[in-house]
Amino acid sequence: MPRDEQNSMTNVERAEKHWHQLLSHSGTSSIENNNENNDLTALLEGNKDNLLTALASSEFLAEFLTQPSLSFKSVENVTTAPPNNNAEDFYTQRILEWLDNVKTEDELLVALRQCRNEEMARITYADVLNLQTISVSLAQVSALADCLITAAYKWLYQDACKRYGSPMGENGPLQMYILGMGKLGGRELNFSSDIDLIFAYPEKGDTQGGRKSIENQQFFTKLAQKLIQALNKVTTHGQVYRVDMRLRPFGDSGPLVMHFAAMEDYYQDQGRHWERFAMVKARIINDDGSNDTQTLKDILKPFTFRRYLDFTTLDALRNMKKLIATEIRRRKLSNNIKLGAGGIREVEFFAQSFQLIHGGREPKLQSKSLLTTLNALSELGIVESSVTEQLSENYLFLRKIEHTLQQSRDKQTQTLPDSEWEQQALINVLGFKHYDDFLAKLNIAMEQIHGHFNELVEESHETHSEEDELFSACLDAWQLELQSDEFVDAFSDHLSRKEAMGIFDTLVEFKDTQRNYRMGQRGEDTLSKLLPEILYVLVIQHPNNSVQVLSRLLGVIEAITGRTTYLDLLLENPDVLKQLVKLCERSGWVAQEIKRFPLLLDELLTPLYLGQQNTDIVTSKREYEQDLRQTMLRIEQDDVELLMDAWRQFKLCQQLRIAASDISDSLPIANVSDKLTVLAEVILENILSAAWMQMSERYGTPSHLEGTDKGFGVIGYGKLGGYELGYGSDLDLVFLHNAPSSITTNGKKQIEAQQFYIKLAQRIMHLLNTKTLFGQLYETDLRLRPSGNAGLLCCHVTGFEKYQNEEAWTWEHQALVRARAICGDHSLLNQFNDVRKRILTKPRDKAALADDVCKMRTKMRDHLLSKTQQKVDLKQCVGGITDIEFMTQYWVLAYSHDTKGLTQYTDNLRILESAVENSIIESSTAKGLQKAYLKLREQYHHLTLADSKFADQTEELDEIREQVKTHWKMLFFNPPARTDF
C-alpha cells in the first residue's frame, strides 16, 4: 500500500488491516504443525481486543507480529507481560536461550537482533496497553540493553582469546570494561535510543596462549571493533543498537579503547566540564565486582565528584544551554520534548548540576538514576520537595511521551508527530480524548520544568532590572574609579554621607589590597560580578551599620580570593550571600571564624537548617552521633591527620549552625549551651575510641580488662560538667582509670597499666590540642585533677577518692559540684558518681564553709578582674556569673549531707530548682537567680559572637547585678562586719 494511502487510514482501520494479516499468517504453511497453528489462532482470538488496541498504536509491533515466519512461541512471548522485577536475570536467561547454538559471528548477529526485536515487541505491547508504568518500562529496556551488550561481549571475548590468546596483566587474564553512558548508565534508556559507550582495560601487556602473541592494546581494539559491529551493523534483521563512541577520551580522534593509566591521565589533565556531566551517568555494564572495576571507579569518581562544593558547574551548564539552543535553531527543531525549552534534557541538567556541585560531599547524590537523585536532593534539603516532586512527575510524563513516540515505528525521535494517526495513537496511550488537551498538559509541564531550570542557571545580575538605580550605583561603585563626592552622590537616596564615605574608604583600601594579589582572569571576573551584589545586599539590609559589616565581609572575601569556588558559591546563591551578610552583621566572631575557615561557607547553603535547630538535647546528641559516624566512615582510622581534620571540620560546622540559630533567636540560651555541650561530648567519645585504638595497637590493652572494657573514664568539670559550654569555651577534664597496680598490657611491647593510661590521656590531649589547618579542636585544662599540675595525668579512681577526702581544698569540692562523667566505661563512671556523692554529702560546718567560699571568691576577683577596664566583665564582676555559681555550690556542699537528691544535678539552674524543692531557699530567690543567670549568660554568649570580652554599662545590667549582690549578702553577710562586697 502506498505510504500516503497508509497514512490517511484511521487508527482503527490500520489495526483491522494488521489484524487480518496476523490471522492470515496463522494459517500459512510456515507453521507446519496443525496443533500449533490451532493454538496460535486461539491465542490471537483470546487477545483480540488487546491486540487491536496495541496494533493501532505501534507500527513497529504490527510489523513484528505480521512476519510470515513468526512462531506461536514468539507471539505468546510478546503477549506475556515482561518482568517487573529481576529483569536482568530474566533477559540473561532469554539471551542464553537465543545464543545456545551460535557457532559463528554471523549467527551471533542474527540471534542478538531476533532476541532484541522480540523482547522490545513484548515491552511495547505492555506499554501501549498501559499494563506497566513508564518507570518499569525504562528499567526493562535498560536491563535488556545491558544483557545484550554483555552477552555479545562475552561471546566475542572468548572467540578472540581462541585466536590471539588471553590478554594478561600482572595478576592474570584481563577483561575489557564497558562504560555505559547517558540514559543507559542511569538505567533510563529510551526505547529506540542509541547507546554511548566507552571501553577501558586495566593495563598494558601481551596476550598469551594464542598462535601469535599481540599487545593487549591490539587485542582489545580488535575486540571493541567486533563488539561495535555486532551491535551497530544493520542487517536484514535490523540492528541491535546504534553505537556512539564520541564520549571517549579525545572523541573521534582518540583510541577506541584505553588502559586505565592513560584514562586517568586524560581526565586529570584534559577532562572538560561537559565530560564531568557525562561521567555522572557512567556505569560499568559488565561489572564483575573485581579489583579492576573498583580501580576504574576510583579513577572516575574524583574527576566527576569534587571534594569541595563546585559552583563552576553552573557556568559550564550555561554554556551547554547556549550550545543546545544554537543547535535547536540550526536544525530547526520544534515540538521537541527532549531538547526544547522545558524538555527532558533540562531535567537531566538540573539534577546533574546539583550532583556535580554537592556530590563529592554527599554520597547520596552520586546515584546514576535521575529520579533517585531528585529524591536525594529533597531528603538532603538542597531542593524543596515540592520542586523535586513536580520535576519527577513531569519528567516521567515526558518519558512516557518519548517512549510512545518511539514505539510507534522503533525510530529515535522526540518530536511530536504531524500525522493525525500518530497523534491519535499518542493520545490513546496517554489517556487524552483530544490532542489539544494533551498539548495543554504538555505545555504546563514543560513551562514548569523550564522555570525551575532557569532559576538554577540564571545569573544573579540578571535578576536586577535596568531601572534598578541602586544596583547601577553598586556596579559603578566597584567597576568605575569614582571620586568620593561622586560615590556619596550615587548612594544619596540610600545612605547617610557618613556611611557612604565609610564604604568608599573601605572599598578603596580593599582595591589597593587586591592589586597586590595575583588571581586568574576567571577569579577577577567573578569578583567583579560579586562585589556589586555584596554592596546591594548590604545597603538594603543594613544601611545604618554598613561600614562595619562591609569590613567584616571583605575580610571573608579577602580570605577566599584565591578560591574561585567560594566566590562562585556566593555569586550563584543569593540566599547564601544574604545569610553571610546577616551573620557578619550580628557577629564579628562568626565573620572571623568564616574568614579563618572558609569551608564554613558550605554550611550557608542550608539556611533553613541553620535557623531551625532542634532544641531537644537528647535528639541533638543522637543527631551529632549519627552525623559524626557518617563522617568518620569515610576515613581510614590509621590516618591520624585526616581524623584530626575531620573532627575539627565537624565541630566548626556544627558550631556555626548553633551560632546562626542563636543569632536568629530560634534557640534559647540554655539550649545553645546544651547543644555546644553535647557536641563536645560526642567528639570526646569519638576521640577516646580513636586514641584507644592507636594505643592498643602499639601496646596491647591492660590485662585486667574483659571484652570491650577500657577501664578508663573522662570526667568533665566546669562548663562542660554543668552543661554550660559557650562558643570557644575550653574543656576542664580529669582522667580516671581502675587498673590494679601490678597489671601490665598484653601487647608485643608491654608497659605498666598506669603508664598505658597516662599515654592514653596524652594521646587524647594531643588529638584535642594540636593546631592543624582547621585550628585547635578544644583548648583543655587539666589543673582540676588531684594535686593539679603536679599530679598524675591519669589518676586511679580510689586515689581520686583518697585525695578528695584527705587533701582537697574547699574550692576543689566546689568544682566537684559541677563535675560529671562524660565518656568511658560505665562501671568506672558509676564508681566516680558514687565517689562524687560521698564527697559532696560529707557533713560540713556551714560558717567555715561560707568563710572559705567568700575568701576564694575574693581571691578570684582580685586575680582575674581587670582594674583598668571601664566596661563590665560579666563573669568576674561583683553580682556576675561566678557569684551565682558560688552560691549554688555553697548550697550543695552545706546541705547535701541532710538532703537527698541535691547532688543529682551539675548545672546551676537545676541545682536552684532542687534547692527550692528541698526547702533550702525560697522559690522567689531561685527564680530571681535563674533569671539573672540566664540574662548574664545570654549577654556573655552574644559578646563572644560579637568578638568582644566586656559588656557596656546599662541600667538593665546594673539592676541584674544589684539583685545578685542582694542574694549574696543575704546568704553570706554574717556577721554584719563582713566586707567582702
Coordinates of C-alpha atoms in Angstrom, one line a residue, residues 41-290:
T41 CA -5.3 -18.9 16.2
A42 CA -6.8 -19.4 19.7
L43 CA -4.1 -17.2 21.2
L44 CA -4.9 -14.4 18.8
E45 CA -8.6 -14.6 19.3
G46 CA -8.2 -14.7 23.0
N47 CA -6.2 -11.5 22.9
K48 CA -8.1 -9.8 20.1
D49 CA -9.2 -6.7 21.9
N50 CA -5.7 -6.0 23.4
L51 CA -4.1 -6.8 20.1
L52 CA -6.3 -4.4 18.2
T53 CA -5.6 -1.6 20.7
A54 CA -1.8 -2.3 20.5
L55 CA -1.7 -2.6 16.7
A56 CA -3.5 0.8 16.4
S57 CA -0.7 2.4 18.5
S58 CA 2.5 0.8 17.2
E59 CA 3.6 0.2 13.6
F60 CA 6.7 -1.5 14.9
L61 CA 4.7 -4.0 16.9
A62 CA 2.4 -4.6 13.9
E63 CA 5.4 -5.3 11.6
F64 CA 7.0 -7.7 14.1
L65 CA 3.8 -9.7 14.7
T66 CA 2.9 -9.9 11.0
Q67 CA 6.1 -11.5 9.9
P68 CA 5.2 -14.7 7.9
S69 CA 7.8 -16.8 9.7
L70 CA 6.7 -15.8 13.3
S71 CA 6.2 -18.8 15.6
F72 CA 3.5 -19.4 18.1
K73 CA 6.1 -19.2 20.9
S74 CA 7.1 -15.6 19.8
V75 CA 3.5 -14.4 19.7
E76 CA 2.9 -16.0 23.1
N77 CA 6.1 -14.3 24.5
V78 CA 5.0 -10.9 23.1
T79 CA 1.6 -11.1 24.7
T80 CA 3.0 -12.2 28.0
A81 CA 3.9 -9.4 30.4
P82 CA 7.7 -8.7 30.8
P83 CA 9.1 -9.0 34.3
N84 CA 8.5 -6.2 36.8
N85 CA 11.4 -7.4 39.0
N86 CA 14.7 -9.1 38.4
A87 CA 14.6 -8.0 34.7
E88 CA 18.4 -8.7 34.3
D89 CA 18.1 -12.3 35.4
F90 CA 15.1 -12.8 33.0
Y91 CA 16.8 -11.3 30.0
T92 CA 20.1 -13.0 30.7
Q93 CA 18.3 -16.3 30.5
R94 CA 16.4 -15.4 27.4
I95 CA 19.6 -14.3 25.6
L96 CA 21.3 -17.6 26.6
E97 CA 18.5 -19.5 25.0
W98 CA 18.9 -17.5 21.8
L99 CA 22.7 -18.0 21.8
D100 CA 22.6 -21.6 22.7
N101 CA 23.6 -23.0 19.3
V102 CA 25.5 -20.0 17.9
K103 CA 28.8 -21.0 16.3
T104 CA 29.8 -18.1 14.1
E105 CA 29.8 -14.3 14.2
D106 CA 27.0 -14.2 11.6
E107 CA 24.9 -16.4 13.7
L108 CA 25.6 -14.2 16.7
L109 CA 24.4 -11.1 14.9
V110 CA 21.2 -12.8 13.8
A111 CA 20.5 -14.2 17.4
L112 CA 21.1 -10.8 19.0
R113 CA 18.8 -9.0 16.7
Q114 CA 16.0 -11.6 16.9
C115 CA 16.2 -11.6 20.7
R116 CA 16.2 -7.8 20.8
N117 CA 13.2 -7.4 18.5
E118 CA 11.1 -10.0 20.3
E119 CA 11.7 -8.6 23.7
M120 CA 11.2 -5.0 22.6
A121 CA 7.9 -6.0 21.0
R122 CA 6.9 -7.6 24.3
I123 CA 7.7 -4.3 26.1
T124 CA 5.8 -2.3 23.5
Y125 CA 2.7 -4.5 23.9
A126 CA 2.7 -3.9 27.7
D127 CA 3.4 -0.2 27.3
V128 CA 0.8 0.8 24.8
L129 CA -1.8 -1.1 26.8
N130 CA -0.6 0.6 30.0
L131 CA 0.0 -2.7 31.7
Q132 CA 3.0 -1.3 33.4
T133 CA 4.4 2.1 34.5
I134 CA 6.9 4.1 32.5
S135 CA 9.5 3.6 35.3
V136 CA 9.2 -0.2 35.0
S137 CA 9.5 0.1 31.2
L138 CA 12.6 2.2 31.3
A139 CA 14.2 -0.3 33.7
Q140 CA 13.3 -3.2 31.3
V141 CA 14.7 -1.5 28.2
S142 CA 17.9 -0.7 30.1
A143 CA 18.2 -4.2 31.6
L144 CA 17.7 -5.7 28.1
A145 CA 20.5 -3.5 26.7
D146 CA 22.9 -4.5 29.5
C147 CA 22.3 -8.2 28.8
L148 CA 22.6 -7.9 25.0
I149 CA 25.8 -5.9 25.3
T150 CA 27.3 -8.2 27.9
A151 CA 26.3 -11.4 26.1
A152 CA 27.8 -10.1 22.8
Y153 CA 31.0 -9.1 24.6
K154 CA 31.4 -12.4 26.3
W155 CA 30.9 -14.4 23.1
L156 CA 33.3 -12.2 21.2
Y157 CA 35.9 -12.1 24.0
Q158 CA 36.1 -15.9 24.1
D159 CA 36.3 -16.1 20.3
A160 CA 39.2 -13.5 20.3
C161 CA 41.0 -15.5 23.0
K162 CA 40.9 -18.6 20.8
R163 CA 42.6 -16.6 18.0
Y164 CA 45.0 -14.4 19.8
G165 CA 45.4 -15.9 23.3
S166 CA 44.3 -14.2 26.6
P167 CA 45.3 -10.6 27.4
M168 CA 47.4 -10.8 30.5
G169 CA 48.3 -8.5 33.3
E170 CA 50.4 -8.8 36.5
N171 CA 47.6 -10.8 38.2
G172 CA 46.3 -12.9 35.4
P173 CA 43.8 -12.5 32.4
L174 CA 42.3 -9.1 31.8
Q175 CA 38.8 -8.1 30.8
M176 CA 37.7 -5.1 28.8
Y177 CA 35.2 -3.0 30.8
I178 CA 32.3 -1.3 29.1
L179 CA 31.1 2.1 30.4
G180 CA 27.5 2.8 29.6
M181 CA 26.9 6.5 29.4
G182 CA 23.9 8.7 29.4
K183 CA 20.5 7.1 29.9
L184 CA 22.0 3.6 29.6
G185 CA 24.3 4.3 32.5
G186 CA 21.3 5.6 34.5
R187 CA 19.2 2.6 33.6
E188 CA 16.7 5.0 32.0
L189 CA 17.3 4.1 28.3
N190 CA 14.6 5.3 25.9
F191 CA 13.0 2.8 23.6
S192 CA 14.8 3.5 20.3
S193 CA 17.9 5.1 21.8
D194 CA 21.4 4.8 20.5
I195 CA 24.0 3.8 23.2
D196 CA 27.0 5.8 24.2
L197 CA 29.9 3.6 25.3
I198 CA 33.5 3.9 26.5
F199 CA 35.9 1.0 26.6
A200 CA 38.8 0.5 29.0
Y201 CA 41.1 -2.2 30.1
P202 CA 43.3 -2.4 33.2
E203 CA 46.9 -2.4 32.0
K204 CA 49.4 -2.8 29.2
G205 CA 50.8 -6.2 28.3
D206 CA 50.6 -9.0 25.8
T207 CA 48.4 -11.9 25.1
Q208 CA 49.4 -15.5 26.0
G209 CA 48.2 -18.9 24.7
G210 CA 47.4 -17.9 21.1
R211 CA 49.1 -18.8 17.8
K212 CA 50.8 -15.4 17.8
S213 CA 51.1 -13.1 20.8
I214 CA 49.9 -9.5 20.3
E215 CA 49.8 -6.4 22.6
N216 CA 46.8 -6.0 24.9
Q217 CA 46.0 -2.7 23.2
Q218 CA 45.7 -4.5 19.8
F219 CA 43.6 -7.3 21.3
F220 CA 41.1 -5.0 23.0
T221 CA 41.0 -2.7 19.9
K222 CA 40.0 -5.7 17.7
L223 CA 37.5 -6.8 20.4
A224 CA 36.0 -3.3 20.6
Q225 CA 35.6 -3.2 16.8
K226 CA 33.9 -6.6 16.7
L227 CA 31.6 -5.6 19.6
I228 CA 30.6 -2.3 17.9
Q229 CA 29.9 -4.2 14.6
A230 CA 27.9 -6.9 16.4
L231 CA 25.6 -4.2 17.9
N232 CA 25.6 -1.5 15.3
K233 CA 25.6 -3.3 11.9
V234 CA 22.3 -3.1 10.0
T235 CA 21.3 -6.5 8.6
T236 CA 18.1 -7.9 7.3
H237 CA 17.1 -8.3 10.9
G238 CA 17.8 -4.7 11.7
Q239 CA 20.4 -3.6 14.3
V240 CA 20.7 -4.1 18.0
Y241 CA 21.7 -0.6 18.8
R242 CA 23.3 2.4 17.1
V243 CA 26.6 2.7 18.9
D244 CA 28.2 6.1 19.6
M245 CA 31.8 6.2 20.8
R246 CA 32.3 10.0 20.7
L247 CA 32.2 10.4 24.5
R248 CA 35.5 8.6 24.9
P249 CA 38.7 10.5 25.7
F250 CA 39.8 12.7 22.7
G251 CA 36.5 11.8 21.0
D252 CA 36.7 10.5 17.4
S253 CA 40.4 11.2 17.2
G254 CA 41.1 9.1 20.3
P255 CA 41.9 5.4 20.6
L256 CA 38.9 3.1 20.6
V257 CA 40.0 1.6 23.9
M258 CA 42.4 2.9 26.6
H259 CA 44.2 1.3 29.5
F260 CA 43.4 2.7 33.0
A261 CA 46.5 4.7 33.5
A262 CA 46.1 6.6 30.2
M263 CA 42.4 7.2 31.0
E264 CA 43.3 8.6 34.5
D265 CA 46.0 10.9 32.9
Y266 CA 43.4 12.2 30.4
Y267 CA 40.7 13.0 32.9
Q268 CA 43.2 14.6 35.4
D269 CA 44.9 16.7 32.8
Q270 CA 42.4 17.3 30.0
G271 CA 38.9 16.4 31.2
R272 CA 36.4 19.1 30.4
H273 CA 33.2 20.2 32.1
W274 CA 30.9 18.5 29.7
E275 CA 32.7 15.3 30.3
R276 CA 32.1 15.6 34.0
F277 CA 28.4 15.9 33.2
A278 CA 28.7 12.8 31.1
M279 CA 30.5 10.9 33.8
V280 CA 27.8 11.4 36.3
K281 CA 25.9 8.7 34.5
A282 CA 28.9 6.4 33.7
R283 CA 28.3 2.8 34.8
I284 CA 30.3 -0.3 34.2
I285 CA 27.9 -2.5 32.4
N286 CA 29.9 -5.7 32.7
D287 CA 30.8 -5.0 36.4
D288 CA 32.3 -8.3 37.7
G289 CA 33.0 -7.0 41.2
S290 CA 36.7 -7.4 40.7

